[in-house]
PDB file of C-alpha atoms in Angstrom:
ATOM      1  CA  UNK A  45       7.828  -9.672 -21.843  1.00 90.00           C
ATOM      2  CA  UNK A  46       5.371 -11.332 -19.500  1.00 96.00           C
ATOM      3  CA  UNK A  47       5.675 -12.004 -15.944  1.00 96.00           C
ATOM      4  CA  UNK A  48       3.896 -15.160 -15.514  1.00 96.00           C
ATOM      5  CA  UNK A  49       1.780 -15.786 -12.554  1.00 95.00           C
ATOM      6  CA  UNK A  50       4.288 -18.411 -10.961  1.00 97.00           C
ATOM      7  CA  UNK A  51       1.897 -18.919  -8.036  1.00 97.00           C
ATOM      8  CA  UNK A  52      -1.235 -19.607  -8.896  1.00 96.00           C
ATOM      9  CA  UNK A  53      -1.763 -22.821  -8.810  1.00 96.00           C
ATOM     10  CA  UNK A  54      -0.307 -22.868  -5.190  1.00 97.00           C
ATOM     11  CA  UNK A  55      -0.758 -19.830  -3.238  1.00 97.00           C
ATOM     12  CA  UNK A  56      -3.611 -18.907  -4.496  1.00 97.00           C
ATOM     13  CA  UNK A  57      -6.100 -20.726  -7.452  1.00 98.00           C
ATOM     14  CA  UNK A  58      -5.042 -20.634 -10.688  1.00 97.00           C
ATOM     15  CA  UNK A  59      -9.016 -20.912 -12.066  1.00 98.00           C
ATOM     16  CA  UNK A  60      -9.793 -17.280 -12.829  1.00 97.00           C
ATOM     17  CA  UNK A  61     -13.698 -17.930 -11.998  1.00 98.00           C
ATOM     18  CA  UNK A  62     -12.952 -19.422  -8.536  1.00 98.00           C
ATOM     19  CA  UNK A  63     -10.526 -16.358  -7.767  1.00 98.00           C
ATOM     20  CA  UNK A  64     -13.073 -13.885  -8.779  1.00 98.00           C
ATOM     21  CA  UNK A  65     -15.529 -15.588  -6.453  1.00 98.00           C
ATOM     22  CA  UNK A  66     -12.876 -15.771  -3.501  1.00 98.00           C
ATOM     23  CA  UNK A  67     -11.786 -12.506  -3.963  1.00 98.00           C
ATOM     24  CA  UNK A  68     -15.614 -10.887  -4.000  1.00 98.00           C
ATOM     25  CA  UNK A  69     -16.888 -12.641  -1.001  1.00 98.00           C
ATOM     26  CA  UNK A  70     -14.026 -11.289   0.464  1.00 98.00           C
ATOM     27  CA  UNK A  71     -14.623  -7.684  -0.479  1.00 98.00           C
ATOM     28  CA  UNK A  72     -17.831  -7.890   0.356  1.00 98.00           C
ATOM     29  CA  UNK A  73     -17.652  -9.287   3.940  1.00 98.00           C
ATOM     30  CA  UNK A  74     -15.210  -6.392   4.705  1.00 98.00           C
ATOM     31  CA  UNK A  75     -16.580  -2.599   5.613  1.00 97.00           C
ATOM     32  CA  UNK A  76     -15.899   0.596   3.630  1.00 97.00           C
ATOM     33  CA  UNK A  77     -14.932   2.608   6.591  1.00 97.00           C
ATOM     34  CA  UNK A  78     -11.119   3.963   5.717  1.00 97.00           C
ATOM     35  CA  UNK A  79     -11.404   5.498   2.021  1.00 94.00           C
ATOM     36  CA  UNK A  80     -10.314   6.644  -0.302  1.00 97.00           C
ATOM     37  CA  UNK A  81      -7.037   4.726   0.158  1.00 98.00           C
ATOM     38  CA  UNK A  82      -4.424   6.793  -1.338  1.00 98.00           C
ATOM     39  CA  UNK A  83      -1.997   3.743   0.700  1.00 98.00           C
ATOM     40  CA  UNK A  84      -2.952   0.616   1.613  1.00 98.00           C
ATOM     41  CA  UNK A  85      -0.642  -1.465   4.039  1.00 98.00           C
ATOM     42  CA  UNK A  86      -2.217  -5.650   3.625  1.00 98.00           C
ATOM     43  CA  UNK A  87      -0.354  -9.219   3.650  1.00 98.00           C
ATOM     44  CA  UNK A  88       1.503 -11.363   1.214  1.00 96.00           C
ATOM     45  CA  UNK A  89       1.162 -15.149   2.270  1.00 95.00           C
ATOM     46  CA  UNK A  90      -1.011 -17.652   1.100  1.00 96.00           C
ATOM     47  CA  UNK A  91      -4.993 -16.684  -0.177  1.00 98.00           C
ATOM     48  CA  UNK A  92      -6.346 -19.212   2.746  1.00 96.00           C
ATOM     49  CA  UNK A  93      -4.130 -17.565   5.273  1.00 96.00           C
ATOM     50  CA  UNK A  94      -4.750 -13.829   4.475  1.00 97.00           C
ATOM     51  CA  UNK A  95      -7.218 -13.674   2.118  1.00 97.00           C
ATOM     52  CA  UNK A  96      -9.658 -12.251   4.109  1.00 98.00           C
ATOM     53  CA  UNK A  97      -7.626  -9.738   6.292  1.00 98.00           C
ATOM     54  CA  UNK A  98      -6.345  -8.596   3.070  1.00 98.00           C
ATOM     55  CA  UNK A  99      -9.739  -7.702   1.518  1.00 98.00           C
ATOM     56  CA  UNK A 100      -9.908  -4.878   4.665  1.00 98.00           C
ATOM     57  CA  UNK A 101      -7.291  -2.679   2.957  1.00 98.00           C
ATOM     58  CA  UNK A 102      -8.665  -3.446  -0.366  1.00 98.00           C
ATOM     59  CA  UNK A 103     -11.961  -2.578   0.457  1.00 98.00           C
ATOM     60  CA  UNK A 104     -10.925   1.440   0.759  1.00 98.00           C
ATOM     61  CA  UNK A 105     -10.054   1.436  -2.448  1.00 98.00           C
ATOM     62  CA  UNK A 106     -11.656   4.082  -4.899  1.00 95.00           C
ATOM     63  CA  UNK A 107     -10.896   2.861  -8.498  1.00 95.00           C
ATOM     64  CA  UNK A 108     -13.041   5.227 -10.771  1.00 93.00           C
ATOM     65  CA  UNK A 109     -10.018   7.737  -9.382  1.00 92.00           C
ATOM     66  CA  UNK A 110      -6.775   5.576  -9.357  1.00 96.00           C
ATOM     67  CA  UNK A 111      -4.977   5.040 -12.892  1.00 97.00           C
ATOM     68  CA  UNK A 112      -1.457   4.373 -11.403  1.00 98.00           C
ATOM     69  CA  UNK A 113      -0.661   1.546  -8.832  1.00 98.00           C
ATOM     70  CA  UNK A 114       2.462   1.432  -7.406  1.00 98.00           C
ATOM     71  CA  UNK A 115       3.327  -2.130  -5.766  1.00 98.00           C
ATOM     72  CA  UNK A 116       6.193  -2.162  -3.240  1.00 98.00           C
ATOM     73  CA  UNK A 117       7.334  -5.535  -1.315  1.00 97.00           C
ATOM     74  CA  UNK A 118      10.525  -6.688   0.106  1.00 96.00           C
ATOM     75  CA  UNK A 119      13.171  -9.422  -1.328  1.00 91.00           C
ATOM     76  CA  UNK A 120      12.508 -12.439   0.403  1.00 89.00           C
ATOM     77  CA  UNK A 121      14.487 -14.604  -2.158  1.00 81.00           C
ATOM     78  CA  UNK A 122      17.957 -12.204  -3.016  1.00 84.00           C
ATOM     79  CA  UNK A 123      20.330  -9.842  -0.887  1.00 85.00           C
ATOM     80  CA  UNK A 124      19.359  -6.758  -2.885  1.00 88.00           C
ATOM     81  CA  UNK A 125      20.354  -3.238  -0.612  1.00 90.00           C
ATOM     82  CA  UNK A 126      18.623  -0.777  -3.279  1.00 96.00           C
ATOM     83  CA  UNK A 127      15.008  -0.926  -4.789  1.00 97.00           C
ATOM     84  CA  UNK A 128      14.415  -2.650  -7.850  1.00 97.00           C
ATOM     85  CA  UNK A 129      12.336  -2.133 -10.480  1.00 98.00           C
ATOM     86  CA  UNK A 130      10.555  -5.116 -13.046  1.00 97.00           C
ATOM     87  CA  UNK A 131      11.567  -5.289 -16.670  1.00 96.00           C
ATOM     88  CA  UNK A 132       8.443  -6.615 -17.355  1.00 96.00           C
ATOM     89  CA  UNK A 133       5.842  -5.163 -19.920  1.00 97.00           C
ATOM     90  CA  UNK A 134       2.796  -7.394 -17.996  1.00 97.00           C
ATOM     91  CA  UNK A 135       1.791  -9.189 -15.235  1.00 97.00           C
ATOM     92  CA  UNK A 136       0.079 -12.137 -16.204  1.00 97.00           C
ATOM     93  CA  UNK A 137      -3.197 -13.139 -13.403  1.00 98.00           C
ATOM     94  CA  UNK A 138      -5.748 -15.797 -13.830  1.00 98.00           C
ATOM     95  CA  UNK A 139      -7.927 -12.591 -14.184  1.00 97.00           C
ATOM     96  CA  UNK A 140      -6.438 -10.522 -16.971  1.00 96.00           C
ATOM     97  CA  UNK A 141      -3.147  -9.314 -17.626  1.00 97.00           C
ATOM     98  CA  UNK A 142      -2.041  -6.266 -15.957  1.00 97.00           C
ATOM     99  CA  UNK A 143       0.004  -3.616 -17.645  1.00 97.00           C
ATOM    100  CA  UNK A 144       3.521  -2.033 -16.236  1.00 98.00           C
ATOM    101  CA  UNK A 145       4.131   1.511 -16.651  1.00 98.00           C
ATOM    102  CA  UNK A 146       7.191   2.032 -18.982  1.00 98.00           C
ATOM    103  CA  UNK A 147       6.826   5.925 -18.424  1.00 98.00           C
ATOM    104  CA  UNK A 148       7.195   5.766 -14.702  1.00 98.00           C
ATOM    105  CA  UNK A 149      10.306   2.737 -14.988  1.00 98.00           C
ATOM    106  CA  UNK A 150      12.015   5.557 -17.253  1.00 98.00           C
ATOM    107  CA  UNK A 151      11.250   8.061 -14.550  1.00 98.00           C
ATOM    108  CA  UNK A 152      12.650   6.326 -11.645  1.00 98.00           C
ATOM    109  CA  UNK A 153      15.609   4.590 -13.293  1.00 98.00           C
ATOM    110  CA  UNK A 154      16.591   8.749 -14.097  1.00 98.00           C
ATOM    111  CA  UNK A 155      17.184   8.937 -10.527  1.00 98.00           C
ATOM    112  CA  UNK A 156      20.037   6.427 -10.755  1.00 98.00           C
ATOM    113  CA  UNK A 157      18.814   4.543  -7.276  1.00 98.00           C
ATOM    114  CA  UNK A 158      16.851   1.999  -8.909  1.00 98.00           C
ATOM    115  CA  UNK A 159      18.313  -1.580  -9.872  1.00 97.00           C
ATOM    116  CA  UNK A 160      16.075  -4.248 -12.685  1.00 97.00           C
ATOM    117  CA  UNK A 161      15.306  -7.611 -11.842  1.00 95.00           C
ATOM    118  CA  UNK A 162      15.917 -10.075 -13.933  1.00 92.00           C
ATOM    119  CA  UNK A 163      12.641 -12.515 -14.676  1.00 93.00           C
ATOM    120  CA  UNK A 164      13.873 -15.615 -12.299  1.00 94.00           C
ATOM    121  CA  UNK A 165      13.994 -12.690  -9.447  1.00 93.00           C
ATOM    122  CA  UNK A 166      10.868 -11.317 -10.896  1.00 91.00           C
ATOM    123  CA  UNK A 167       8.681 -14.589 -10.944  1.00 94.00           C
ATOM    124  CA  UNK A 168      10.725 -15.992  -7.744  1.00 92.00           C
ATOM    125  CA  UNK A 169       9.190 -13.185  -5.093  1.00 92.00           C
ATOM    126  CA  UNK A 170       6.294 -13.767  -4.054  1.00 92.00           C
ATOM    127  CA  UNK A 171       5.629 -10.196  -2.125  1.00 96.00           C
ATOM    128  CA  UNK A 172       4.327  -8.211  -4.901  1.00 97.00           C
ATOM    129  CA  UNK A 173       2.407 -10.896  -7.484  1.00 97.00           C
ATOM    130  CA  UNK A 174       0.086 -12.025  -4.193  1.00 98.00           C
ATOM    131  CA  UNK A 175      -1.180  -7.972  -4.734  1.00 98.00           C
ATOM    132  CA  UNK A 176      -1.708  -8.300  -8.262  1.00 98.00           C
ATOM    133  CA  UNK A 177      -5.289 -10.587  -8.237  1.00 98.00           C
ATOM    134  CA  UNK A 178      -6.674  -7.942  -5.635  1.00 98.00           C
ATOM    135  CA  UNK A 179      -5.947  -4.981  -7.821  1.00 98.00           C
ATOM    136  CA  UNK A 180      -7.228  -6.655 -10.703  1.00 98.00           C
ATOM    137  CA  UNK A 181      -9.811  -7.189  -8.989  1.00 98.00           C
ATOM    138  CA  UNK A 182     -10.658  -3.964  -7.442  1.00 97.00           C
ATOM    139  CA  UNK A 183      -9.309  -2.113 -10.996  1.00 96.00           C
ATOM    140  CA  UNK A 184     -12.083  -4.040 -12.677  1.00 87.00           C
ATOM    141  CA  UNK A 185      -9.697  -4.165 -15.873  1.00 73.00           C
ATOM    142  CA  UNK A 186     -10.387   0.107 -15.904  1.00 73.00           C
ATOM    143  CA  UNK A 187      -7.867   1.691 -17.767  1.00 90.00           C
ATOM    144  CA  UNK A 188      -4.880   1.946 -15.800  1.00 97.00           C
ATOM    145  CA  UNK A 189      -1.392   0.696 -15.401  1.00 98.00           C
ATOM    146  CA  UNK A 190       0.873  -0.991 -12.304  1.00 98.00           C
ATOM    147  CA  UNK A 191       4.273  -0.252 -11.419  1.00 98.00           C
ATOM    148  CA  UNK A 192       6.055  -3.139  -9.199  1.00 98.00           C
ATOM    149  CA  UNK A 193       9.016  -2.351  -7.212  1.00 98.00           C
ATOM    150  CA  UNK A 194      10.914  -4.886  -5.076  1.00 97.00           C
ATOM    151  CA  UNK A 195      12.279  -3.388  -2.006  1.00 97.00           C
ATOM    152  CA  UNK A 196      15.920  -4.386  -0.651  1.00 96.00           C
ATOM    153  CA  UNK A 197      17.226  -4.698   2.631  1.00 94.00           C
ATOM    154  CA  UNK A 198      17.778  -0.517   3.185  1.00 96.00           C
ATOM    155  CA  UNK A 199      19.190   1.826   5.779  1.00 96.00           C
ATOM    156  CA  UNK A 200      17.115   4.356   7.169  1.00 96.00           C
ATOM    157  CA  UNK A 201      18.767   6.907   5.204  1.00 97.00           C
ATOM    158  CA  UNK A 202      18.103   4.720   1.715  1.00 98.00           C
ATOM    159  CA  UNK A 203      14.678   4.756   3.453  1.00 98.00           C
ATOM    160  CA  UNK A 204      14.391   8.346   3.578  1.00 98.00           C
ATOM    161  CA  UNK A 205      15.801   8.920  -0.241  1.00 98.00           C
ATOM    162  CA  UNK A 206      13.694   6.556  -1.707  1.00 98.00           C
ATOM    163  CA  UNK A 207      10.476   8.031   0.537  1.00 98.00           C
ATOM    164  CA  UNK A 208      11.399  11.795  -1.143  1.00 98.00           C
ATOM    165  CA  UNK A 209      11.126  10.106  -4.772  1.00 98.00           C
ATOM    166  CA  UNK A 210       8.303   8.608  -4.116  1.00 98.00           C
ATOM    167  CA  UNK A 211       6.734  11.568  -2.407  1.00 98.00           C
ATOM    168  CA  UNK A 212       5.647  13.552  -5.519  1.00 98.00           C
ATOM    169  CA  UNK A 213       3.803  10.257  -6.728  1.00 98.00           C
ATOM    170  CA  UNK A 214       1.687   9.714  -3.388  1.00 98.00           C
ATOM    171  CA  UNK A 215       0.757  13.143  -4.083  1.00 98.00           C
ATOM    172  CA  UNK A 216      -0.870  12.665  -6.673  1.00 98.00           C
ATOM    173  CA  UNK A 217      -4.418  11.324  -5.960  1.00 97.00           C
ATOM    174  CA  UNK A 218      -4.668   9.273  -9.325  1.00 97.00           C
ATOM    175  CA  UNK A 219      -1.887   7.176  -7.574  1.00 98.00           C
ATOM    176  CA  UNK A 220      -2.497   4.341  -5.822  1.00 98.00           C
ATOM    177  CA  UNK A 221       0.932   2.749  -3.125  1.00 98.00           C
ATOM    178  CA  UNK A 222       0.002  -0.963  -2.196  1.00 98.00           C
ATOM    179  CA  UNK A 223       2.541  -1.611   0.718  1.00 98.00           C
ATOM    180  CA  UNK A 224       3.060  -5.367   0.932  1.00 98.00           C
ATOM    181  CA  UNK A 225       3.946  -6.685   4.153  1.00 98.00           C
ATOM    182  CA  UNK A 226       3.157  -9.592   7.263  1.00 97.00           C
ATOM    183  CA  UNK A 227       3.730  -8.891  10.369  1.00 98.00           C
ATOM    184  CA  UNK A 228       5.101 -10.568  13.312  1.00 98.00           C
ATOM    185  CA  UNK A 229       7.295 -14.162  12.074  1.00 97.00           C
ATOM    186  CA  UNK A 230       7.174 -15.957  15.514  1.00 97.00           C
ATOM    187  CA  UNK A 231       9.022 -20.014  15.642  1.00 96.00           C
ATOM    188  CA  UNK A 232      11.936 -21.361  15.853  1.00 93.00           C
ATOM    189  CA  UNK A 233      11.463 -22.367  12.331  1.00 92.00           C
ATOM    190  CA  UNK A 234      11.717 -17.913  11.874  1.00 95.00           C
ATOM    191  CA  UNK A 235      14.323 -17.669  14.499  1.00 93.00           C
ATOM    192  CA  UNK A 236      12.580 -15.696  16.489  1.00 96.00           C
ATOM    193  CA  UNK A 237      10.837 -16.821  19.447  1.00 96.00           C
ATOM    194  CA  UNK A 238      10.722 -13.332  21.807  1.00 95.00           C
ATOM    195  CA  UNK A 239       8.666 -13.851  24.523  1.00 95.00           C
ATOM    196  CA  UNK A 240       7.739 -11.421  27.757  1.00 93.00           C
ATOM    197  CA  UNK A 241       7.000 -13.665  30.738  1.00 89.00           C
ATOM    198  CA  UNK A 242       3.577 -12.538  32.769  1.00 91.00           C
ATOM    199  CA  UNK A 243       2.365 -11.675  28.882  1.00 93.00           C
ATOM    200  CA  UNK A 244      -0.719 -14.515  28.977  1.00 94.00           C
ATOM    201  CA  UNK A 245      -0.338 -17.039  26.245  1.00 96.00           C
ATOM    202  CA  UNK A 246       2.277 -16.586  23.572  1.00 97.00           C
ATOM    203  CA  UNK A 247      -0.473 -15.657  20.622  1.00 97.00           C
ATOM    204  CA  UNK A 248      -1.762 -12.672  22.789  1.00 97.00           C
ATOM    205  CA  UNK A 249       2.058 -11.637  23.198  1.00 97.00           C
ATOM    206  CA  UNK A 250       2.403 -11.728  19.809  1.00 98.00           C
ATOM    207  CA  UNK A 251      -0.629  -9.407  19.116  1.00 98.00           C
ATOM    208  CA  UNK A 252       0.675  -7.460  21.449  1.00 97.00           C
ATOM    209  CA  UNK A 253       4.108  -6.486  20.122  1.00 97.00           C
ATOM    210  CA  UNK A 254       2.341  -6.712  16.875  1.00 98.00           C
ATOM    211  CA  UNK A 255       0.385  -4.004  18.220  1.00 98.00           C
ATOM    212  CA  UNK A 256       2.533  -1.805  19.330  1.00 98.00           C
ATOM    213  CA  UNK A 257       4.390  -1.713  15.795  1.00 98.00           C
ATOM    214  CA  UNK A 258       0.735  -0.978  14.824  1.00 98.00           C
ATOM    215  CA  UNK A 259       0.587   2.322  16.708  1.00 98.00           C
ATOM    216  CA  UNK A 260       3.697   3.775  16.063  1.00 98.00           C
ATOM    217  CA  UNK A 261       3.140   3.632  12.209  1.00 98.00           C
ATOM    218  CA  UNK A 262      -0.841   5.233  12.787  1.00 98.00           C
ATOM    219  CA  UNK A 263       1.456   7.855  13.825  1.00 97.00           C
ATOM    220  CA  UNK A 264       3.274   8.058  10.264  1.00 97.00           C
ATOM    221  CA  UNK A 265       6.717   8.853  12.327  1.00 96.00           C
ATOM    222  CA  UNK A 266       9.237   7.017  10.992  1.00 96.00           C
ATOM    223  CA  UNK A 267      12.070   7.786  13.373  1.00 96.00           C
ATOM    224  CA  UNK A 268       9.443   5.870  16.474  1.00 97.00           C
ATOM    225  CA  UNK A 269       9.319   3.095  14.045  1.00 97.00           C
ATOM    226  CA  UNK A 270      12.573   2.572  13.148  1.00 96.00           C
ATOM    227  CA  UNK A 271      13.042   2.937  17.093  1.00 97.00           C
ATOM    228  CA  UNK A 272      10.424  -0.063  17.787  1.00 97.00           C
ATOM    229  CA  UNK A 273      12.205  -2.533  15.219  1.00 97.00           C
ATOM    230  CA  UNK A 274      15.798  -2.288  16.998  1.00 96.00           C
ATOM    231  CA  UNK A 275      14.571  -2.150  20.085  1.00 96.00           C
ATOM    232  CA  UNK A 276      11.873  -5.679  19.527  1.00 97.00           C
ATOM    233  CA  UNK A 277      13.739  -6.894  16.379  1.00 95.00           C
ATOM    234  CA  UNK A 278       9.994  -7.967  15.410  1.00 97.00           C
ATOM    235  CA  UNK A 279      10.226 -10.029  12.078  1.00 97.00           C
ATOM    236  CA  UNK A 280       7.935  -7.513  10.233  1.00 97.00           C
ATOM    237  CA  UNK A 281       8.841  -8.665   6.620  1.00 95.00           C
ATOM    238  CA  UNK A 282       8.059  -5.711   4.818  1.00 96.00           C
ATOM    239  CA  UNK A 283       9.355  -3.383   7.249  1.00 97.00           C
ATOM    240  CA  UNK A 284      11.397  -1.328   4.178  1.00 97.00           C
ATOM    241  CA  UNK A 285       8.558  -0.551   2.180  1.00 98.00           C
ATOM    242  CA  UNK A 286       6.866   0.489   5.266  1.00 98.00           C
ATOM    243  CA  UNK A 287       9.486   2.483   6.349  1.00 98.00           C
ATOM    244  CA  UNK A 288       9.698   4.500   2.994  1.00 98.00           C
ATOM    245  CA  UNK A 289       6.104   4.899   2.860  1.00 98.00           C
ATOM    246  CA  UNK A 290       6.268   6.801   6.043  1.00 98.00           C
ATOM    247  CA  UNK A 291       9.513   8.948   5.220  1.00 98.00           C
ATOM    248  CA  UNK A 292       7.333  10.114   1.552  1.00 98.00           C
ATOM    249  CA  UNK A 293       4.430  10.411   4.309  1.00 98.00           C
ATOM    250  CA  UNK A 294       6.776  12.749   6.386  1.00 97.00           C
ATOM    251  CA  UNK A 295       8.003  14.619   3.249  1.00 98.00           C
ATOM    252  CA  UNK A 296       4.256  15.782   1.950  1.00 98.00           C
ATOM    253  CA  UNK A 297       3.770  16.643   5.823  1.00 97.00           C
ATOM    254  CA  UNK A 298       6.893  19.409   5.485  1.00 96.00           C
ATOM    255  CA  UNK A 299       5.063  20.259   2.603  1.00 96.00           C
ATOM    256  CA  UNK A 300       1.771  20.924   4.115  1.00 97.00           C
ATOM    257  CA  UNK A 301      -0.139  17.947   3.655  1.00 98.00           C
ATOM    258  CA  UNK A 302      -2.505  16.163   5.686  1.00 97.00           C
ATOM    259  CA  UNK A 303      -2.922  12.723   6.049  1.00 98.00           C
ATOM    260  CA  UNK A 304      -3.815   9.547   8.755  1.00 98.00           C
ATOM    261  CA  UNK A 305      -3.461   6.174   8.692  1.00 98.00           C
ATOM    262  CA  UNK A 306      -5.508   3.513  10.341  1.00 98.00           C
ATOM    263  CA  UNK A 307      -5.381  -0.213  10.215  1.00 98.00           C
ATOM    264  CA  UNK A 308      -8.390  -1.968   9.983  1.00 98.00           C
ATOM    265  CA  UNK A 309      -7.940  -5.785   9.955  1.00 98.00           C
ATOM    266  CA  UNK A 310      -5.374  -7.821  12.354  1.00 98.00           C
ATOM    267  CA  UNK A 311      -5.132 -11.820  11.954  1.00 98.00           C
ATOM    268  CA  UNK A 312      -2.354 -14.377  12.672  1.00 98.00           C
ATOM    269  CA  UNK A 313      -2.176 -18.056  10.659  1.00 97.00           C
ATOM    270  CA  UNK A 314      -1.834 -19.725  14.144  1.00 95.00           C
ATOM    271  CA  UNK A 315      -2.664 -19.016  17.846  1.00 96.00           C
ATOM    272  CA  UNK A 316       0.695 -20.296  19.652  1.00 96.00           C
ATOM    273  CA  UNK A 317       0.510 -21.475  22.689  1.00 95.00           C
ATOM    274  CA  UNK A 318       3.587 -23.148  22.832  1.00 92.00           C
ATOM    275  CA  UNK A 319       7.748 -22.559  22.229  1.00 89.00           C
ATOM    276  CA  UNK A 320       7.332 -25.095  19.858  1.00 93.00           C
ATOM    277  CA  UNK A 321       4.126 -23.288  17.792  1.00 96.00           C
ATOM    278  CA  UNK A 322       4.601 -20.769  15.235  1.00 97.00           C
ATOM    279  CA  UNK A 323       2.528 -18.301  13.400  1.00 97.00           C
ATOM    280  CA  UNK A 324       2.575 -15.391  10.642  1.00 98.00           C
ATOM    281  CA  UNK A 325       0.693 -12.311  11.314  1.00 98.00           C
ATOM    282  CA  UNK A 326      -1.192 -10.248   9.117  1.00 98.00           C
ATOM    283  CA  UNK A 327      -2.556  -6.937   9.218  1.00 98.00           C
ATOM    284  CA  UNK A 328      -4.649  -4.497   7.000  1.00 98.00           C
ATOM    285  CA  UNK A 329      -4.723  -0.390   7.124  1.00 98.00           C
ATOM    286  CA  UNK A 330      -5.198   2.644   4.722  1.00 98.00           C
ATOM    287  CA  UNK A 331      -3.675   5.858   4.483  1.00 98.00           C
ATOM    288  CA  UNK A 332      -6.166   8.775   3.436  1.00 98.00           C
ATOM    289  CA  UNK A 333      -5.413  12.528   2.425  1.00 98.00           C
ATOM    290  CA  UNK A 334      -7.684  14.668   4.317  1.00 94.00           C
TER     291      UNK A 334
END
C-alpha cells in the first residue's frame, strides 16, 4: 500500500525537478555547523513559509551513516491520545518513493502502546509527509528505510513511556529522529493572542516567548519544558513529539550518554504588529551525541 503524496501540488510542488532545485538551494544556503544530527527538531507548514528555516536542521544531516529514519509529528486532523503508527508499505514523493520499515512497525506494535492509522488519517496529516521530500532529499535514494509515527495528544507520563521505547533506537547512531514541529500559533484565528505589555511590538514578543521555549529544550530537561507550556500555554504544535524526544534524551543520560542540542534557524510567516495580525513560527535545531 502506498501513501500518496496528498500535498504536493499545494504545499509544496508536485514537479519532482523543481523540488529538487528548491530543496538544494536551500541546503546549500544553510551552514554545516551542528552535525552529525542524530535528532533534528524543523517545521511542517508550507515549502514558501519554511522551506528555508527547515533546510538548517537538514543540513546536519550525515547520510552515508543513517539507514533508519524515524518521523514523529503530532495529529492535527484526529483526537488520537496514544502514538500511531502508518500501515503503509511506501511513501510516495515527487522524488522517489520512500520505503517504511515493516521490522521496526512489528517491533513497536509488540509493545502494545502503538495504535495504526488508517490511509484517510495517513494522507490527511500533513506533519510528517512535509519531512518526507527533505529526507529524500538528503538520503539521496541510499539504501535505507523510514518509519512514520503520528503523535497524539499525550500526558507527560505517556511522554515519558513512549521516550523509554524510543530510547534504545536514538541510541543507535544508524538512526536518524526527525521531530516535526512549528512553533509559536499567534491570532485570533489560533486562539491565542498572549501578549506582555512593555514587550516592543507583538512579533518581537512572540520571538521572545518563542525563545524561551527554545532554551529550556537546549537544556534536554523535560520536566522545565513541560513547566514552560502550562505556565505560557504557547501553541507549540508539536510539543508531544518534542516532549518524548527529550524524556528518550533523559533516559540515555541515566544511562551514561552524552548529548546537546542546539537550534540553529528561527523564522516566523508574519511580523505582527497588530491584535488583528497573526503568524506561525518556525524553528530549526539538532541534537548530536558527543
Amino acid at each position: 500500500m502506498y501513501r500518496e503524496a496528498s500535498h504536493a501540488g499545494s504545499w509544496y510542488t508536485q514537479s519532482g525537478s523543481e523540488l529538487n532545485r528548491q530543496l538544494g538551494k536551500w541546503l546549500d544556503d544553510a551552514d554545516l555547523t551542528y552535525g552529525p544530527a542524530r535528532a533534528i527538531i524543523a517545521p511542517h507548514a508550507g515549502y514558501r513559509y519554511c522551506g528555508a528555516c527547515g533546510a538548517w536542521a537538514y543540513r546536519q544531516i550525515s547520510p552515508a551513516v543513517v539507514k533508519r529514519v524515524f518521523i514523529l509529528g503530532p495529529s492535527h486532523h484526529v483526537r488520537l491520545s496514544r502514538c500511531a503508527l502508518s500501515a503503509a508499505q511506501y511513501c510516495r514523493t515527487p522524488l522517489y518513493d520512500l520505503k517504511v520499515d515493516q521490522t521496526i512497525n512489528s517491533e513497536l506494535e509488540a509493545t502494545g502502546h502503538f495504535k495504526w492509522m488508517d490511509q484517510k488519517t495517513d494522507e490527511d496529516e500533513h506533519s510528517i509527509e512535509m519531512h518526507l521530500p527533505y529526507v529524500a532529499k538528503v538520503m539521496e535514494r541510499d539504501q535505507f528505510t523510514i518509519v512514520p509515527v503520528m503523535v497524539g495528544s499525550i500526558t507527560n507520563e505517556w511522554e515519558e513511556i513512549y521516550g523509554k521505547i524510543f530510547a534504545p533506537y536514538l541510541a543507535d547512531p544508524q538512526n536518524l529522529f526527525v521531530i516535526s514541529s512549528d512553533f509559536c500559533h499567534w491570532g485570533q484565528r489560533f486562539r491565542y493572542t498572549y501578549y506582555e505589555e512593555g514587550s516592543g511590538p507583538i512579533y518581537k514578543w512572540i520571538e521572545t516567548l518563542d525563545k524561551m521555549g527554545m532554551d529550556l529544550i537546549e537544556t534536554l530537561n523535560a520536566d522545565s519544558f513541560s513547566e514552560y507550556l502550562r505556565k505560557y500555554n504557547n501553541t507549540i504544535c508539536g510539543r508531544h513529539p518534542i516532549g518524548v524526544l527529550m524524556q528518550s534524551v533523559e533516559e540515555l543520560k541515566r544511562r551514561g550518554h552524552r548529548m546537546s542540542f542546539k537550534f540553529l534557524k528561527y523564522d516566523q510567516s508574519n511580523q505582527c504588529c497588530d491584535k488583528k495580525d497573526s503568524s506561525v513560527s518556525y524553528a530549526s535545531g539538532s541534537l548530536i551525541f558527543e
